[in-house]
N, C-alpha and C. Protein backbone atom coordinates (compact mmCIF):
# COMPACT_ATOMS: atom_id res chain seq x y z
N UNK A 1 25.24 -10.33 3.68
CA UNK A 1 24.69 -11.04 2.53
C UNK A 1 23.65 -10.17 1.81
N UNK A 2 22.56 -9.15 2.84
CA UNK A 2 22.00 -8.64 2.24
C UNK A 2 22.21 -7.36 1.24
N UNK A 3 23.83 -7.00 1.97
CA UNK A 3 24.47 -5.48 1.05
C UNK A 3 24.78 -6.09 -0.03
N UNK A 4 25.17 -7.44 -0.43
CA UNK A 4 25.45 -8.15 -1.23
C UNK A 4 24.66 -8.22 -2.51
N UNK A 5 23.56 -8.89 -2.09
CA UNK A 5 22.36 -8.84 -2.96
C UNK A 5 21.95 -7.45 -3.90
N UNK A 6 22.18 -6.76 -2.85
CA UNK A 6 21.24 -5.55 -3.26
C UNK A 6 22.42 -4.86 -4.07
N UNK A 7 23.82 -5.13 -4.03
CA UNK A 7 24.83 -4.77 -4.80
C UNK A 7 24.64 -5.38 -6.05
N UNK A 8 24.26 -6.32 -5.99
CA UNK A 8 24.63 -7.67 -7.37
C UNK A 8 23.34 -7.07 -8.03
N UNK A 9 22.18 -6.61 -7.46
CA UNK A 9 21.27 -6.40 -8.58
C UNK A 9 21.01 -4.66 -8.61
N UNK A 10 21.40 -3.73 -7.96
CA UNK A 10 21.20 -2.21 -7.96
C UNK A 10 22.26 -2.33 -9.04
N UNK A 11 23.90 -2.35 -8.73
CA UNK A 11 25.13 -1.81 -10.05
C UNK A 11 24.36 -2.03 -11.70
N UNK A 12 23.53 -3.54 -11.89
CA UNK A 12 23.60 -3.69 -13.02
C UNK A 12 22.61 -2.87 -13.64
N UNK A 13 20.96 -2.75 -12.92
CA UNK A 13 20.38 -2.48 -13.17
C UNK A 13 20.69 -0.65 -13.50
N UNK A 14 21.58 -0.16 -12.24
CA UNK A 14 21.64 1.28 -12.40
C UNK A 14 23.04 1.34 -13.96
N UNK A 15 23.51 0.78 -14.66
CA UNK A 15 24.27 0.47 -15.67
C UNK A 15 23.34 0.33 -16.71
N UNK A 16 22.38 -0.25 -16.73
CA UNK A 16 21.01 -0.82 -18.10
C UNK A 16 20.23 0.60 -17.92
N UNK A 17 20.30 1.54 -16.84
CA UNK A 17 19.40 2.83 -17.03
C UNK A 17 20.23 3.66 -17.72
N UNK A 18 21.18 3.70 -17.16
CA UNK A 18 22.46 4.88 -17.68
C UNK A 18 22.62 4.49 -19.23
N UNK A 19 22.94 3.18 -19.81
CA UNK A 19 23.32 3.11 -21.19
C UNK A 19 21.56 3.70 -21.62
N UNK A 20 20.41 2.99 -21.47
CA UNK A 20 19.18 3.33 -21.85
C UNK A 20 19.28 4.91 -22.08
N UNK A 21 19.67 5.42 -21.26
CA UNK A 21 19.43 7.38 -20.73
C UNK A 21 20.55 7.41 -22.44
N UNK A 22 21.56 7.15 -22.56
CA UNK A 22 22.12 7.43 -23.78
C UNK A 22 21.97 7.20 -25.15
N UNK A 23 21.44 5.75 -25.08
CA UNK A 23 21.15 5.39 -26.21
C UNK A 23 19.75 6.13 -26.72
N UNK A 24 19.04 6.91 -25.44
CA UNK A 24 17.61 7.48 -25.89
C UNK A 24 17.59 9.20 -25.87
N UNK A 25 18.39 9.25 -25.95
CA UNK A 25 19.08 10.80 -25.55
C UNK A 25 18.15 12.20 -26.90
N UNK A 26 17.85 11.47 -27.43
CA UNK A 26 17.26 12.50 -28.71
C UNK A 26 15.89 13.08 -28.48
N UNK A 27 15.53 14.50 -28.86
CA UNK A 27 14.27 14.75 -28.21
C UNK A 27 13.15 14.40 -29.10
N UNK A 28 12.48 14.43 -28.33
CA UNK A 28 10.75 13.55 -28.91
C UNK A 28 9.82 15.16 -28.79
N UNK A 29 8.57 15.02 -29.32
CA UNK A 29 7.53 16.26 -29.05
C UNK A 29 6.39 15.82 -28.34
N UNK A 30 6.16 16.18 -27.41
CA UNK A 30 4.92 15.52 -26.64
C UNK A 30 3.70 16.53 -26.92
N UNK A 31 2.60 15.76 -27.56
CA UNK A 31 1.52 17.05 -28.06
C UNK A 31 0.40 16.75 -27.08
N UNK A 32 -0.13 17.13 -25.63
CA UNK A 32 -1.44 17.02 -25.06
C UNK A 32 -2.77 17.55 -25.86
N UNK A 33 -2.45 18.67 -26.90
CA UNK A 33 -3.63 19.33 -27.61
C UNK A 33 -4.24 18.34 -28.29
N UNK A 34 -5.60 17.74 -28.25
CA UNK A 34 -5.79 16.44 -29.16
C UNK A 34 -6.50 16.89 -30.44
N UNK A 35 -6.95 18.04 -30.00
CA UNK A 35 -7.71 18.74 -31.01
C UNK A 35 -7.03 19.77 -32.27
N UNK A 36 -6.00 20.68 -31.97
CA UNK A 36 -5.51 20.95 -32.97
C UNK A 36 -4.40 20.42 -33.30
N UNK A 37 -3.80 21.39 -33.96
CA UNK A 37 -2.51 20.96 -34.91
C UNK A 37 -1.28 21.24 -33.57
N UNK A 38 0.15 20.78 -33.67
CA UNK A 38 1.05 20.71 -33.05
C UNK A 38 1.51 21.73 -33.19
N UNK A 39 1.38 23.14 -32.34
CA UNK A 39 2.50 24.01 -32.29
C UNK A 39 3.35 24.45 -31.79
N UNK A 40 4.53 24.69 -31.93
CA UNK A 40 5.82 24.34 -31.01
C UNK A 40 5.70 25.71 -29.68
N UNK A 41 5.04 26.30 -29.85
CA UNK A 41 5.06 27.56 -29.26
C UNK A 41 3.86 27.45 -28.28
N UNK A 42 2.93 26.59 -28.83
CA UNK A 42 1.78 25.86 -27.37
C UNK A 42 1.84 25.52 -26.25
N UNK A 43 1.25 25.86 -25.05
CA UNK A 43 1.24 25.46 -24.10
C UNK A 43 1.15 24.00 -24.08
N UNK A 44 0.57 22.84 -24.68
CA UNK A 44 0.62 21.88 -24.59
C UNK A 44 1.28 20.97 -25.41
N UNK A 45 2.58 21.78 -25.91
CA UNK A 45 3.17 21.15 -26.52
C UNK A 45 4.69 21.30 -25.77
N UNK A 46 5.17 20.08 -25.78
CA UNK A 46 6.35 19.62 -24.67
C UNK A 46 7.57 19.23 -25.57
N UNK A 47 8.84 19.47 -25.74
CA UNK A 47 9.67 18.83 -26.23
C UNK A 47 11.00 18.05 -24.89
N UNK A 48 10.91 16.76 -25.38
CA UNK A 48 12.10 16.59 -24.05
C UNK A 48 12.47 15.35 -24.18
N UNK A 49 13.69 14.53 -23.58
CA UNK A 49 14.46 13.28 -24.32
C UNK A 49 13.26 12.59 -24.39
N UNK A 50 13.71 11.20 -25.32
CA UNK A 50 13.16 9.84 -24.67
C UNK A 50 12.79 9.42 -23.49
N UNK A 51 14.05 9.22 -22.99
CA UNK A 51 14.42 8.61 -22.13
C UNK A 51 14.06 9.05 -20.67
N UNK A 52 13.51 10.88 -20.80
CA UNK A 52 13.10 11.38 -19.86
C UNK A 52 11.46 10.78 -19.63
N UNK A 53 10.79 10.94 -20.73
CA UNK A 53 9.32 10.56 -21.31
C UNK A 53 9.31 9.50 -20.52
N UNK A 54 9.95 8.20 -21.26
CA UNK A 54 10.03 6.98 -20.50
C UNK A 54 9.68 6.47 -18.99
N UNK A 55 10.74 7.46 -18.71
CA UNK A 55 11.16 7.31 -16.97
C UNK A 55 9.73 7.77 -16.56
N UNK A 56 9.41 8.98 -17.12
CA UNK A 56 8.01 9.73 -16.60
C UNK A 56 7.22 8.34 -16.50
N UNK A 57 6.78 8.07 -17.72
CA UNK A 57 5.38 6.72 -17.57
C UNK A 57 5.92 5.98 -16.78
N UNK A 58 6.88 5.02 -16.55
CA UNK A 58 7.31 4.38 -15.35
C UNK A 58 6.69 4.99 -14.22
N UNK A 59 7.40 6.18 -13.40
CA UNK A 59 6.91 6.24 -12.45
C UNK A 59 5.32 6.56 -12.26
N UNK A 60 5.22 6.84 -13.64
CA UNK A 60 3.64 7.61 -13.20
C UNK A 60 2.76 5.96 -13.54
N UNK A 61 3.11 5.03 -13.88
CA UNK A 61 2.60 3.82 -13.60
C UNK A 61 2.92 3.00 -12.78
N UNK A 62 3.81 3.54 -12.32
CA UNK A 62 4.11 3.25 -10.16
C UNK A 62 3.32 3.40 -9.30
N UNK A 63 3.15 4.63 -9.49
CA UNK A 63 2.01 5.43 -8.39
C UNK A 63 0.42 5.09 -8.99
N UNK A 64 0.06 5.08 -10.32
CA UNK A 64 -1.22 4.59 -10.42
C UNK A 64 -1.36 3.13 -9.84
N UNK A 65 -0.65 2.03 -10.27
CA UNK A 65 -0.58 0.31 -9.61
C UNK A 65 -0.65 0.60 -8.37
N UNK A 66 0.64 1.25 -7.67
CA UNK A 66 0.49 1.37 -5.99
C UNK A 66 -1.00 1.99 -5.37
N UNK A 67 -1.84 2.95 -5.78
CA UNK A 67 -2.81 3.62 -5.46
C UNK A 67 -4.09 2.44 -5.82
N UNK A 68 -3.94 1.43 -6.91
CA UNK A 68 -5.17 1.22 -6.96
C UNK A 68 -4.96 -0.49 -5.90
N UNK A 69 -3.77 -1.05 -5.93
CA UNK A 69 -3.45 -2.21 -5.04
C UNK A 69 -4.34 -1.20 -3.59
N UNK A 70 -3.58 -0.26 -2.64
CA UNK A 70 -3.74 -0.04 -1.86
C UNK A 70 -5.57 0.36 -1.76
N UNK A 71 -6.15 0.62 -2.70
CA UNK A 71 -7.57 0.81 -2.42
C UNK A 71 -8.21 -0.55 -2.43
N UNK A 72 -7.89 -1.24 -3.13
CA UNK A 72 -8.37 -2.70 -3.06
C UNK A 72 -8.25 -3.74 -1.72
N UNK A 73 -7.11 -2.95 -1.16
CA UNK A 73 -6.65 -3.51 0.02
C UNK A 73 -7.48 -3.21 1.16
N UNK A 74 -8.46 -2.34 1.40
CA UNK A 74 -9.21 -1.85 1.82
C UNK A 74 -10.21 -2.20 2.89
N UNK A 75 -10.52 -3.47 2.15
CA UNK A 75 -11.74 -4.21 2.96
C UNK A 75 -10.63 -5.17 3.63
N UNK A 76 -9.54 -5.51 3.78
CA UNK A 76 -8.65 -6.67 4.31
C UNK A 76 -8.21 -5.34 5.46
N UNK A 77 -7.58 -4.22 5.75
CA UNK A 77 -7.03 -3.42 6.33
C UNK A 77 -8.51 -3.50 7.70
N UNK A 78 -9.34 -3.20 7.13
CA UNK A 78 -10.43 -2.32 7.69
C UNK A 78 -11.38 -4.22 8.69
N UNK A 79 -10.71 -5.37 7.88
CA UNK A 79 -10.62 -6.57 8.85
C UNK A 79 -10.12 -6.64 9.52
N UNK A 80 -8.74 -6.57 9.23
CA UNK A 80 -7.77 -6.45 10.28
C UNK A 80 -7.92 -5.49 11.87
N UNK A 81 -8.33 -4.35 11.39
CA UNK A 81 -8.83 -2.96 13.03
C UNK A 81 -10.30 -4.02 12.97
N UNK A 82 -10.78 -4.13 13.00
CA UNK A 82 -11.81 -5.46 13.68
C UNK A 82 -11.43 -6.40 14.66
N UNK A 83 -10.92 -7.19 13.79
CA UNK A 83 -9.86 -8.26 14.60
C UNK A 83 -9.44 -8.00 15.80
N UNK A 84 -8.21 -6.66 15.80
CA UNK A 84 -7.31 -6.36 16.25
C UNK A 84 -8.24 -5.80 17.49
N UNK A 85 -9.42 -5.23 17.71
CA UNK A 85 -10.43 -4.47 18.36
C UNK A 85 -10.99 -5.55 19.15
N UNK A 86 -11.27 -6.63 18.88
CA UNK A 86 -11.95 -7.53 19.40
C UNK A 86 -11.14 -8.58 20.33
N UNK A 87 -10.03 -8.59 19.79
CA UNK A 87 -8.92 -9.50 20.64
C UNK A 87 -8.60 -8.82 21.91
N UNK A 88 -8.67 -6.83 21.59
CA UNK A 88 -8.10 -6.16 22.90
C UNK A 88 -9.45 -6.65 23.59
N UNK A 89 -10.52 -6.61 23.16
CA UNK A 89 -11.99 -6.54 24.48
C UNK A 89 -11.87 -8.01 25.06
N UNK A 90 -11.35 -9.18 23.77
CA UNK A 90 -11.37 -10.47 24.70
C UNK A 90 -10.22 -10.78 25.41
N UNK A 91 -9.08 -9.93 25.39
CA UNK A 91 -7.80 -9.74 26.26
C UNK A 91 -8.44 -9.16 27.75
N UNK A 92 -9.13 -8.49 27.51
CA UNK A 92 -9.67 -7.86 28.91
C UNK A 92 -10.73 -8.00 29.45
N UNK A 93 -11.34 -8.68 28.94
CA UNK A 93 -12.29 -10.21 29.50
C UNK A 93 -11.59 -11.00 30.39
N UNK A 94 -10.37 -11.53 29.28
CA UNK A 94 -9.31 -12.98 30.13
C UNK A 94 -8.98 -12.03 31.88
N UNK A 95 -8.03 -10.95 31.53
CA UNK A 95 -7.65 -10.49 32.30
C UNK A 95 -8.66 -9.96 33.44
N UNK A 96 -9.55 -10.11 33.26
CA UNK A 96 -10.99 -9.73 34.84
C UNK A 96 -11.53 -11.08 34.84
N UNK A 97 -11.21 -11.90 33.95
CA UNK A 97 -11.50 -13.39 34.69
C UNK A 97 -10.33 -14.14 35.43
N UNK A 98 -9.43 -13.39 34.75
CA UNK A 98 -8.05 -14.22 35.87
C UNK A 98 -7.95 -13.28 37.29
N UNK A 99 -8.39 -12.22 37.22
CA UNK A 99 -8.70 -11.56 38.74
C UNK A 99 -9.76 -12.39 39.27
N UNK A 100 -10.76 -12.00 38.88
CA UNK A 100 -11.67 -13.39 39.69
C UNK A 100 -11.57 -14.47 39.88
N UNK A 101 -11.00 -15.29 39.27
CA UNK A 101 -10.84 -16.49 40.01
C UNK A 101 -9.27 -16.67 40.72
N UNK A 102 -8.47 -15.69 40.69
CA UNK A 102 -7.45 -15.40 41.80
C UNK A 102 -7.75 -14.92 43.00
N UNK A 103 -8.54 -14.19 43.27
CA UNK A 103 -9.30 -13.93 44.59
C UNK A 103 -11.08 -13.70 44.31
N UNK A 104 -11.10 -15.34 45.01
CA UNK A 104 -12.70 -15.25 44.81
C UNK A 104 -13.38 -14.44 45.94
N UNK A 105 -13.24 -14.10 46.43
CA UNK A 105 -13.93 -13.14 47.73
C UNK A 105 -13.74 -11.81 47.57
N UNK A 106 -13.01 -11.31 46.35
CA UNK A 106 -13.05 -9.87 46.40
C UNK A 106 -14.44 -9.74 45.46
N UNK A 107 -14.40 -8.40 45.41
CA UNK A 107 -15.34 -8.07 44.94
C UNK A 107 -15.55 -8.06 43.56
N UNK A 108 -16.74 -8.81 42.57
CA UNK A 108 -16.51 -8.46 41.12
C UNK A 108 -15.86 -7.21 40.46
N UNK A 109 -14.97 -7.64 39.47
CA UNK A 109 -14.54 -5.88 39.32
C UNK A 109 -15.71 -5.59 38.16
N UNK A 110 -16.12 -4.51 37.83
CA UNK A 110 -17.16 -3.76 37.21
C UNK A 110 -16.64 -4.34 35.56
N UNK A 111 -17.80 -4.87 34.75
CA UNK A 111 -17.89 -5.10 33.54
C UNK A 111 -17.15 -3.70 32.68
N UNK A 112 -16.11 -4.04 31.79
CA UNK A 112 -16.21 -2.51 31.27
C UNK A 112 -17.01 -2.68 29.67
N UNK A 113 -17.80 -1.29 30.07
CA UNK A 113 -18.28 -1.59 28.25
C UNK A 113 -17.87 -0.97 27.36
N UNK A 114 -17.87 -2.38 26.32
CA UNK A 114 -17.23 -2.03 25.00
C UNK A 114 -17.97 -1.85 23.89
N UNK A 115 -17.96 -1.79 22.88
CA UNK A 115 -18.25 -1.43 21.26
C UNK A 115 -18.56 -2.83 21.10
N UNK A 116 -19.34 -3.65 20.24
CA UNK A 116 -19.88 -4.34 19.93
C UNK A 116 -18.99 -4.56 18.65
N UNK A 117 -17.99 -5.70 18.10
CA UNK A 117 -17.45 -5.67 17.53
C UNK A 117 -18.09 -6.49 16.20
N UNK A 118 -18.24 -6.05 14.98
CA UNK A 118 -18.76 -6.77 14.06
C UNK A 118 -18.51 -8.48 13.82
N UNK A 119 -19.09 -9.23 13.30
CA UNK A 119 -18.37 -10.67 13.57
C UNK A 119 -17.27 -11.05 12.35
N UNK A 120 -16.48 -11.62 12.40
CA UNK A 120 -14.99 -11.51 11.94
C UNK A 120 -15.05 -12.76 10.43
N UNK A 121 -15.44 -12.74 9.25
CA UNK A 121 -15.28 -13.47 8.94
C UNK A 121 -14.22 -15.11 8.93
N UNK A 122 -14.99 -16.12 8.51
CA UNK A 122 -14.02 -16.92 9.03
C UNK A 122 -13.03 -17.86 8.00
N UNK A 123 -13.04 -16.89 6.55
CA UNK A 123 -12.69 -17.66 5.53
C UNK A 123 -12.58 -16.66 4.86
N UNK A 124 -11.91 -16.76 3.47
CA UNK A 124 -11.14 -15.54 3.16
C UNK A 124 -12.68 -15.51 1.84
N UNK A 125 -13.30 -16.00 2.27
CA UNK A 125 -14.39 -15.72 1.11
C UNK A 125 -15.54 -15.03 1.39
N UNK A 126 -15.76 -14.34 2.74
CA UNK A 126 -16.79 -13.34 3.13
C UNK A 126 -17.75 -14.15 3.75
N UNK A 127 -17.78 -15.22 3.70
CA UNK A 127 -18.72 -15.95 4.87
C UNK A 127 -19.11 -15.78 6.37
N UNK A 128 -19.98 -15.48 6.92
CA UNK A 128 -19.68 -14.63 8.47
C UNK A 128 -20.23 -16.24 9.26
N UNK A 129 -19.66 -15.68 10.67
CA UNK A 129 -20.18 -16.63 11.62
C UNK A 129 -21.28 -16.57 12.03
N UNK A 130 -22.23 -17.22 12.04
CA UNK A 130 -23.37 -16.93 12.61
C UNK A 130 -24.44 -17.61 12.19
């Protein structure tokens, strides 16, 4: 079902690029110089399709959206290795309390020490416990 899907919407879409790539096929002049005049013989002067141009800003407004989502994401990632840090120390808490009270006559096993884990907010609005 899922080769399916991804058939029913990749063919058409890769069909709407291909006619686009033709119908835009004529070259454009791309001038970076802001300051002088356009000369074809300039280093900052670019000639090349539409349709190539196009595609360019697309992706290059791919990678800017993806880069600035993922920095924003930042403080949720950097919750998460918190979390994830604090569950292993209270996993291994449980686990030296279920030794102790499985054999109460052995000997305490030795505290292990850990990192002091920051406290975990408890609401997605930055409110801490405490």
């Amino acid at each position: 079902m899922r080769k399916f899907a991804k058939l029913v919407i990749l063919v058409p879409l890769a069909l709407i690029i291909v006619v686009f790539a033709v119908a835009n096929r004529h070259m454009v002049t791309l001038t970076l110089d802001l300051l002088g005049a356009p000369e074809p013989s300039s280093a900052w002067v670019f000639s090349l399709p539409l349709f190539a141009l196009a595609f360019i800003f697309l992706i290059a407004g791919a990678i800017i959206g993806g880069g600035a989502t993922w920095l924003r994401q930042g403080k949720w990632r950097r919750l998460a290795r918190t979390a994830q840090a604090e569950t292993r120390a209270l996993r291994a808490d449980n686990e030296r309390l279920k030794h102790d009270i499985a054999d109460p006559n052995a000997s305490p096993a030795p505290a292990r020490l850990t990192k002091a884990a920051p406290p975990i907010a408890n609401d997605m609005t930055g409110a801490r416990w405490g």
